[in-house]
Short mmCIF file of N, CA and C in Angstrom, two decimals:
data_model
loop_
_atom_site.label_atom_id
_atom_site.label_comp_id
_atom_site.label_asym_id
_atom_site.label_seq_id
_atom_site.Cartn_x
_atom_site.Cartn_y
_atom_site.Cartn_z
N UNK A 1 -14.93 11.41 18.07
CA UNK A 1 -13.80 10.63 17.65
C UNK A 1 -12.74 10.64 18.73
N UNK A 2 -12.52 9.63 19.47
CA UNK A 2 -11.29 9.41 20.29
C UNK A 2 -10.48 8.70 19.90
N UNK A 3 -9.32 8.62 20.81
CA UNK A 3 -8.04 7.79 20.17
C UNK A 3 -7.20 7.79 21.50
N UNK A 4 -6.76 7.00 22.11
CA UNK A 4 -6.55 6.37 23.49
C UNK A 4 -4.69 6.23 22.91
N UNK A 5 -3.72 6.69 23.62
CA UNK A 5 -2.39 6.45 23.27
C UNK A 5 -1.84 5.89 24.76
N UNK A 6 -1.24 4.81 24.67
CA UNK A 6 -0.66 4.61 26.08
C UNK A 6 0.45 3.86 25.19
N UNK A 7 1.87 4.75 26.19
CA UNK A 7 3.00 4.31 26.56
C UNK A 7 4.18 3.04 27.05
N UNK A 8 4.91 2.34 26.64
CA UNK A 8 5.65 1.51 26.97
C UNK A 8 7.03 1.52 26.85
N UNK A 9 7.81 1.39 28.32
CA UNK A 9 9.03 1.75 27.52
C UNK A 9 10.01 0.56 28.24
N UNK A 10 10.83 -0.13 27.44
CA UNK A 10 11.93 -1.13 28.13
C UNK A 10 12.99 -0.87 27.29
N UNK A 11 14.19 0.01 27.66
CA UNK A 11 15.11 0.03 27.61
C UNK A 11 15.27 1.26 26.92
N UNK A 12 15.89 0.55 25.35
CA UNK A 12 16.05 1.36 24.10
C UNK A 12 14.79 1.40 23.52
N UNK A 13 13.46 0.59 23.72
CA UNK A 13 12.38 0.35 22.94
C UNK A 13 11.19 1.11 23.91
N UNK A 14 10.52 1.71 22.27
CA UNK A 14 9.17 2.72 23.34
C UNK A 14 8.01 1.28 22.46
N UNK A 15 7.34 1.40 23.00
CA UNK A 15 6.18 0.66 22.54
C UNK A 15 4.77 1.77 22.84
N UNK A 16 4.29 2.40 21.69
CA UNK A 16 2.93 2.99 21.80
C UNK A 16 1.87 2.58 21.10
N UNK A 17 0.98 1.99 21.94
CA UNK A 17 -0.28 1.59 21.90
C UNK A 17 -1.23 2.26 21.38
N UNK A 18 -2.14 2.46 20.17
CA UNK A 18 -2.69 3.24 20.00
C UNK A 18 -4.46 2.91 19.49
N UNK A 19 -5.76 3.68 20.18
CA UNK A 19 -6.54 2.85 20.01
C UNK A 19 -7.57 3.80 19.76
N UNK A 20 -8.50 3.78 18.90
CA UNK A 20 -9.08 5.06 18.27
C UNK A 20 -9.34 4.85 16.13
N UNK A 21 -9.44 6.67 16.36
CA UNK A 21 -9.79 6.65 14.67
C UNK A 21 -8.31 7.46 14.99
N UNK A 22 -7.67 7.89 13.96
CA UNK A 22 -6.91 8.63 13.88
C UNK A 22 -7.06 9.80 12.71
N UNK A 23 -7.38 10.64 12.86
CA UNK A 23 -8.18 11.55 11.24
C UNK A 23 -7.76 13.15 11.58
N UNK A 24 -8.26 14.01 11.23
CA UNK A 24 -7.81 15.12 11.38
C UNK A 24 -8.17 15.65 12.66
N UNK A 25 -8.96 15.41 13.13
CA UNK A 25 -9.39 15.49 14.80
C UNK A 25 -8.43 15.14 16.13
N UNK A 26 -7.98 13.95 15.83
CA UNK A 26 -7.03 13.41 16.27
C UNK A 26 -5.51 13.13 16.41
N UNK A 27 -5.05 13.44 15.11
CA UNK A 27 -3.97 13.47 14.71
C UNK A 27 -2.82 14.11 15.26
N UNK A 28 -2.73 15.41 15.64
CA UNK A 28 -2.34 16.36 16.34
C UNK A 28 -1.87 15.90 17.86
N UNK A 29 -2.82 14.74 18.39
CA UNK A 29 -2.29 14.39 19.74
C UNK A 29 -1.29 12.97 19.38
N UNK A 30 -1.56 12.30 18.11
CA UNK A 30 -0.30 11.41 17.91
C UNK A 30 0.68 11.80 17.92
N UNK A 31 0.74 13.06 16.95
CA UNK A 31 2.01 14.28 16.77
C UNK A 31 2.41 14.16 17.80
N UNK A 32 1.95 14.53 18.75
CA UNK A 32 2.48 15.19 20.24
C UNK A 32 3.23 14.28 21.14
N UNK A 33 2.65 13.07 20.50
CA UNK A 33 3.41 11.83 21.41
C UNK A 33 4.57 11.35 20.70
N UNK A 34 4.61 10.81 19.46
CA UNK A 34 5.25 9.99 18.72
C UNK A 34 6.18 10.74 17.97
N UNK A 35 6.25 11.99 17.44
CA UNK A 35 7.83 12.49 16.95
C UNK A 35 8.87 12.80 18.23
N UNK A 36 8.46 13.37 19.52
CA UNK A 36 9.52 13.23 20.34
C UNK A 36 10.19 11.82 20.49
N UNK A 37 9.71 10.91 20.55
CA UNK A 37 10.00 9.48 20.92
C UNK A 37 11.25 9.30 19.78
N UNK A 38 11.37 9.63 18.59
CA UNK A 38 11.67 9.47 17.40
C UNK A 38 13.07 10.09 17.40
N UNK A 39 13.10 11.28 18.24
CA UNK A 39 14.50 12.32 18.06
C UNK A 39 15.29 11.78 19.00
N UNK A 40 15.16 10.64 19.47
CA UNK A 40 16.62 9.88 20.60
C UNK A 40 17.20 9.16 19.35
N UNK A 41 18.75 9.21 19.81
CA UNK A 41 19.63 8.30 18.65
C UNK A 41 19.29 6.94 19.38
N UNK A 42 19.33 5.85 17.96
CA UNK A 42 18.95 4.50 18.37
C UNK A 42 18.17 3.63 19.33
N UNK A 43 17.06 4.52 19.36
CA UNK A 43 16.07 4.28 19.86
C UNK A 43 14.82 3.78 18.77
N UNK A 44 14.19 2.17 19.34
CA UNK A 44 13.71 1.83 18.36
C UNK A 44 12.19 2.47 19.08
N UNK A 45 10.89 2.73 18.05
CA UNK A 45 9.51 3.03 18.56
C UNK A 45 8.88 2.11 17.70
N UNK A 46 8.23 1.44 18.24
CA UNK A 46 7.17 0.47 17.85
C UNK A 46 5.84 0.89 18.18
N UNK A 47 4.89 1.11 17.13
CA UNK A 47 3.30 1.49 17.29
C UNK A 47 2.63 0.73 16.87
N UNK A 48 1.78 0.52 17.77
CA UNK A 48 1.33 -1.05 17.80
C UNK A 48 -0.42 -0.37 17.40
N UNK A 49 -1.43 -0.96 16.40
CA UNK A 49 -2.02 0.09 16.35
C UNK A 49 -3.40 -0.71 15.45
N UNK A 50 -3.51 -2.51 16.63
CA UNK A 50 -4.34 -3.43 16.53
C UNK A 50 -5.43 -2.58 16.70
N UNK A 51 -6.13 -1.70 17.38
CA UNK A 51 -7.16 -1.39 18.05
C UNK A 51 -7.43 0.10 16.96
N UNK A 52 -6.65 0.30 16.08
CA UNK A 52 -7.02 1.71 14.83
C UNK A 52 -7.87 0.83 13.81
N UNK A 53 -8.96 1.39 13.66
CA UNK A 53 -9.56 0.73 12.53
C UNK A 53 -10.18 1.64 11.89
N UNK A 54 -9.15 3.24 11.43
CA UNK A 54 -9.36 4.09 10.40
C UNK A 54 -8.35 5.00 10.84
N UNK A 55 -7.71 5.23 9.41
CA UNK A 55 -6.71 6.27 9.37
C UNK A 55 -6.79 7.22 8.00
N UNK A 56 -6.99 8.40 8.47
CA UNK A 56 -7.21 9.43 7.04
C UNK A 56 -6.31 9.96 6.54
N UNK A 57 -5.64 10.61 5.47
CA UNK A 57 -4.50 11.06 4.75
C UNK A 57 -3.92 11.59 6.09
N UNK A 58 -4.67 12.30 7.24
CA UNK A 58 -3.81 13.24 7.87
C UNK A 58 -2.83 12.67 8.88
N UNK A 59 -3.81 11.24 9.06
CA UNK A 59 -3.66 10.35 9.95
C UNK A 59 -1.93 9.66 9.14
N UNK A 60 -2.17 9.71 8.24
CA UNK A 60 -0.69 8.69 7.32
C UNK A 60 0.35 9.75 7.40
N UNK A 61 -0.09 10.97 6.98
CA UNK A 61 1.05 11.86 7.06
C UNK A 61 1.81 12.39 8.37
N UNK A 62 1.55 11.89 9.58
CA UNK A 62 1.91 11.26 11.10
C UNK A 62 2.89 10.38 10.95
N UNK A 63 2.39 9.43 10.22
CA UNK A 63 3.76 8.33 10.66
C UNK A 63 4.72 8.83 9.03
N UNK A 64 4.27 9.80 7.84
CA UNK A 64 5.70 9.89 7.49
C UNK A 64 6.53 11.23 7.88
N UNK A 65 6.14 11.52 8.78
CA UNK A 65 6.63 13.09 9.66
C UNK A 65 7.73 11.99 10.50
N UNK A 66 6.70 10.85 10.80
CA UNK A 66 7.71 10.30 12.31
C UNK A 66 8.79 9.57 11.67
N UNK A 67 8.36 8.91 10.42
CA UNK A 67 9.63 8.04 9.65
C UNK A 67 10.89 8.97 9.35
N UNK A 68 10.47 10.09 9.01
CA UNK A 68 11.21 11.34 8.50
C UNK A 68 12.34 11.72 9.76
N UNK A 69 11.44 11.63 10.89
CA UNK A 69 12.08 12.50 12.00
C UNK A 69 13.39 11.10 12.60
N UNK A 70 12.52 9.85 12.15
CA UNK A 70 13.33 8.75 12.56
C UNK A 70 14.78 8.75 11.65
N UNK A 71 14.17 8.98 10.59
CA UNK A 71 15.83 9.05 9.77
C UNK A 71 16.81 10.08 10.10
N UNK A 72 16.36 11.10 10.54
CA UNK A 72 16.98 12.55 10.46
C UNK A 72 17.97 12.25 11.94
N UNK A 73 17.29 11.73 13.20
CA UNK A 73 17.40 10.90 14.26
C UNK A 73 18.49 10.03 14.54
N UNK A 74 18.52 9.22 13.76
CA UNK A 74 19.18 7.91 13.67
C UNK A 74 18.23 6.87 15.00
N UNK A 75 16.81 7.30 14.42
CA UNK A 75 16.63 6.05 15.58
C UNK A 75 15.72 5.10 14.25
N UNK A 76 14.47 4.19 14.82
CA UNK A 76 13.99 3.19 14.19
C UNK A 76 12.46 2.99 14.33
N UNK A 77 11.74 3.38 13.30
CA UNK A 77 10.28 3.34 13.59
C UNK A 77 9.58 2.01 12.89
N UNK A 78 8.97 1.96 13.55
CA UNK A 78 8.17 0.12 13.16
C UNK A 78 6.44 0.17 13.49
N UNK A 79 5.74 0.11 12.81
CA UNK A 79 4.45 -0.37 12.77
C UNK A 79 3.38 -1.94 13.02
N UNK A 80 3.19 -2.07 14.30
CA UNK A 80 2.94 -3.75 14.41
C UNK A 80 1.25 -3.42 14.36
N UNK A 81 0.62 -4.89 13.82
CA UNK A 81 -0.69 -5.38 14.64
C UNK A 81 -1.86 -4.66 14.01
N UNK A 82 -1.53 -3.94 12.38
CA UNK A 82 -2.55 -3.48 11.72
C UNK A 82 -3.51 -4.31 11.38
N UNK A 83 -4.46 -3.61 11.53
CA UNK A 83 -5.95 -4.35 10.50
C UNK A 83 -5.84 -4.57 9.39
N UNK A 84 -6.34 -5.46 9.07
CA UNK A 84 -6.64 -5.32 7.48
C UNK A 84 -6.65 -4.29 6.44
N UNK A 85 -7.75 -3.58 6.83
CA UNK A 85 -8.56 -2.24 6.68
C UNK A 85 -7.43 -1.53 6.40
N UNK A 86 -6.86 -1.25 7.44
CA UNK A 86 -5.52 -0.02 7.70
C UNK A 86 -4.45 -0.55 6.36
N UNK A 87 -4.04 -1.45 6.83
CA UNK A 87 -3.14 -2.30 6.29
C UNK A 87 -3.03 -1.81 4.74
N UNK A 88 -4.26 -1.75 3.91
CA UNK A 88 -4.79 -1.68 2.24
C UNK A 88 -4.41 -0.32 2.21
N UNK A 89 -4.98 0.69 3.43
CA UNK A 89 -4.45 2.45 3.17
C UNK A 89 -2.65 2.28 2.98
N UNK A 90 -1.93 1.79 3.73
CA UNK A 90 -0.60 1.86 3.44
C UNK A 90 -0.14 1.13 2.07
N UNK A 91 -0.63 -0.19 1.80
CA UNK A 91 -0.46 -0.48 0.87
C UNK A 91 -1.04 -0.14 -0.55
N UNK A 92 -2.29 0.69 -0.48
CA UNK A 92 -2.47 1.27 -1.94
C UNK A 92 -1.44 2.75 -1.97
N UNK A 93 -1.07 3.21 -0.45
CA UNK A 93 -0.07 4.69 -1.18
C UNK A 93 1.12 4.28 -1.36
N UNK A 94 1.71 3.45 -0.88
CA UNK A 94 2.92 2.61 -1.09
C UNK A 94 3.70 2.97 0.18
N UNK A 95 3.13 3.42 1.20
CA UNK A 95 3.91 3.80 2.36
C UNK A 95 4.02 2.35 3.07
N UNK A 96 4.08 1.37 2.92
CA UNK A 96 4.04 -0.16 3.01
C UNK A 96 5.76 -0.36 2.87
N UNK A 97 6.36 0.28 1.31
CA UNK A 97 7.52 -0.20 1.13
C UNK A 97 8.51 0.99 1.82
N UNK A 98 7.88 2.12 2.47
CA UNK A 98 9.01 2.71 3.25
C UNK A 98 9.14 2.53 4.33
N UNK A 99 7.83 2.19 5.53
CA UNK A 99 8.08 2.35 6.49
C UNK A 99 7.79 0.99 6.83
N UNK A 100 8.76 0.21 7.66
CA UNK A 100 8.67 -1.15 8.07
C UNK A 100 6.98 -1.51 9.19
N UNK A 101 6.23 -2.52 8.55
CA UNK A 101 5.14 -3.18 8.73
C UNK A 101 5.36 -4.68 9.18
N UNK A 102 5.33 -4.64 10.59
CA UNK A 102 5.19 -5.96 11.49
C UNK A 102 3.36 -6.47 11.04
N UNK A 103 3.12 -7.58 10.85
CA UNK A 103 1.59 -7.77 10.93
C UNK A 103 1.16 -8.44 11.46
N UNK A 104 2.99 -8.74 12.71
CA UNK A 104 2.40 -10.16 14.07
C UNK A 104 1.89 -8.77 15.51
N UNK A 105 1.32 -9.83 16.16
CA UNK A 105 0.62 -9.09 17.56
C UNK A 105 1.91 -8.43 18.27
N UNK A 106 1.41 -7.66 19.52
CA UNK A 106 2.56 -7.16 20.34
C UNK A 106 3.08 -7.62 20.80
N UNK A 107 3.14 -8.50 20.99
CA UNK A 107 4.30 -9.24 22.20
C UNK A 107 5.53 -9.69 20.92
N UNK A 108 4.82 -10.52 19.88
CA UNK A 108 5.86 -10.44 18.67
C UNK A 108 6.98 -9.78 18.51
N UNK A 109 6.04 -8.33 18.38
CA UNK A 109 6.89 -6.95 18.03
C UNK A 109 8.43 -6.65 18.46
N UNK A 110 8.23 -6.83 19.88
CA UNK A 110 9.55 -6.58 20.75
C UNK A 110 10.76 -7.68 20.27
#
């Protein structure tokens, strides 16, 4: 199981690319990238995350560590470019209505 994370940054905005499974194997290196990004004030992070086409509870409980860390922060976390697939995991736990869901491509995003 791999998962490929590459970096983007213009300005105030990080843009991370993320491409893989994301599951308990993996998870740990999202950690590693994406809550630092999160602890700058007003700094928006956009995870763009067209190329995930599976995410496991451990994998969801990542982005509400990072939503968490974003509020605590004062910065702004955003999700673009989900699958379908993915898309139904956020929307059957209801993490859909907390954490903001772009469902246009990346270039959109910005």
């Amino acid at each position: 199981m791999n998962l490929d994370i590459y970096l983007e940054k213009d300005q105030d905005t990080v843009l991370l690319n993320v491409e893989g499974e994301i599951d308990a194997y993996t998870a740990q290196e999202l950690r590693e990238k994406l809550l630092p990004l999160t602890e700058i004030k007003g700094r928006q992070v956009v995870v763009h995350l067209a190329d995930v086409h599976y995410i496991d509870s451990t994998g969801l409980g990542i982005f509400i560590g990072a939503l968490k860390s974003a509020h605590q922060h004062g910065s702004f976390l955003k999700l673009t470019g989900i699958t379908p697939r993915v898309r139904r995991l956020f929307d059957i736990t209801g993490l859909d209505e907390v954490i903001e869901i772009d469902d246009h491509e990346r270039e959109e995003a910005r």
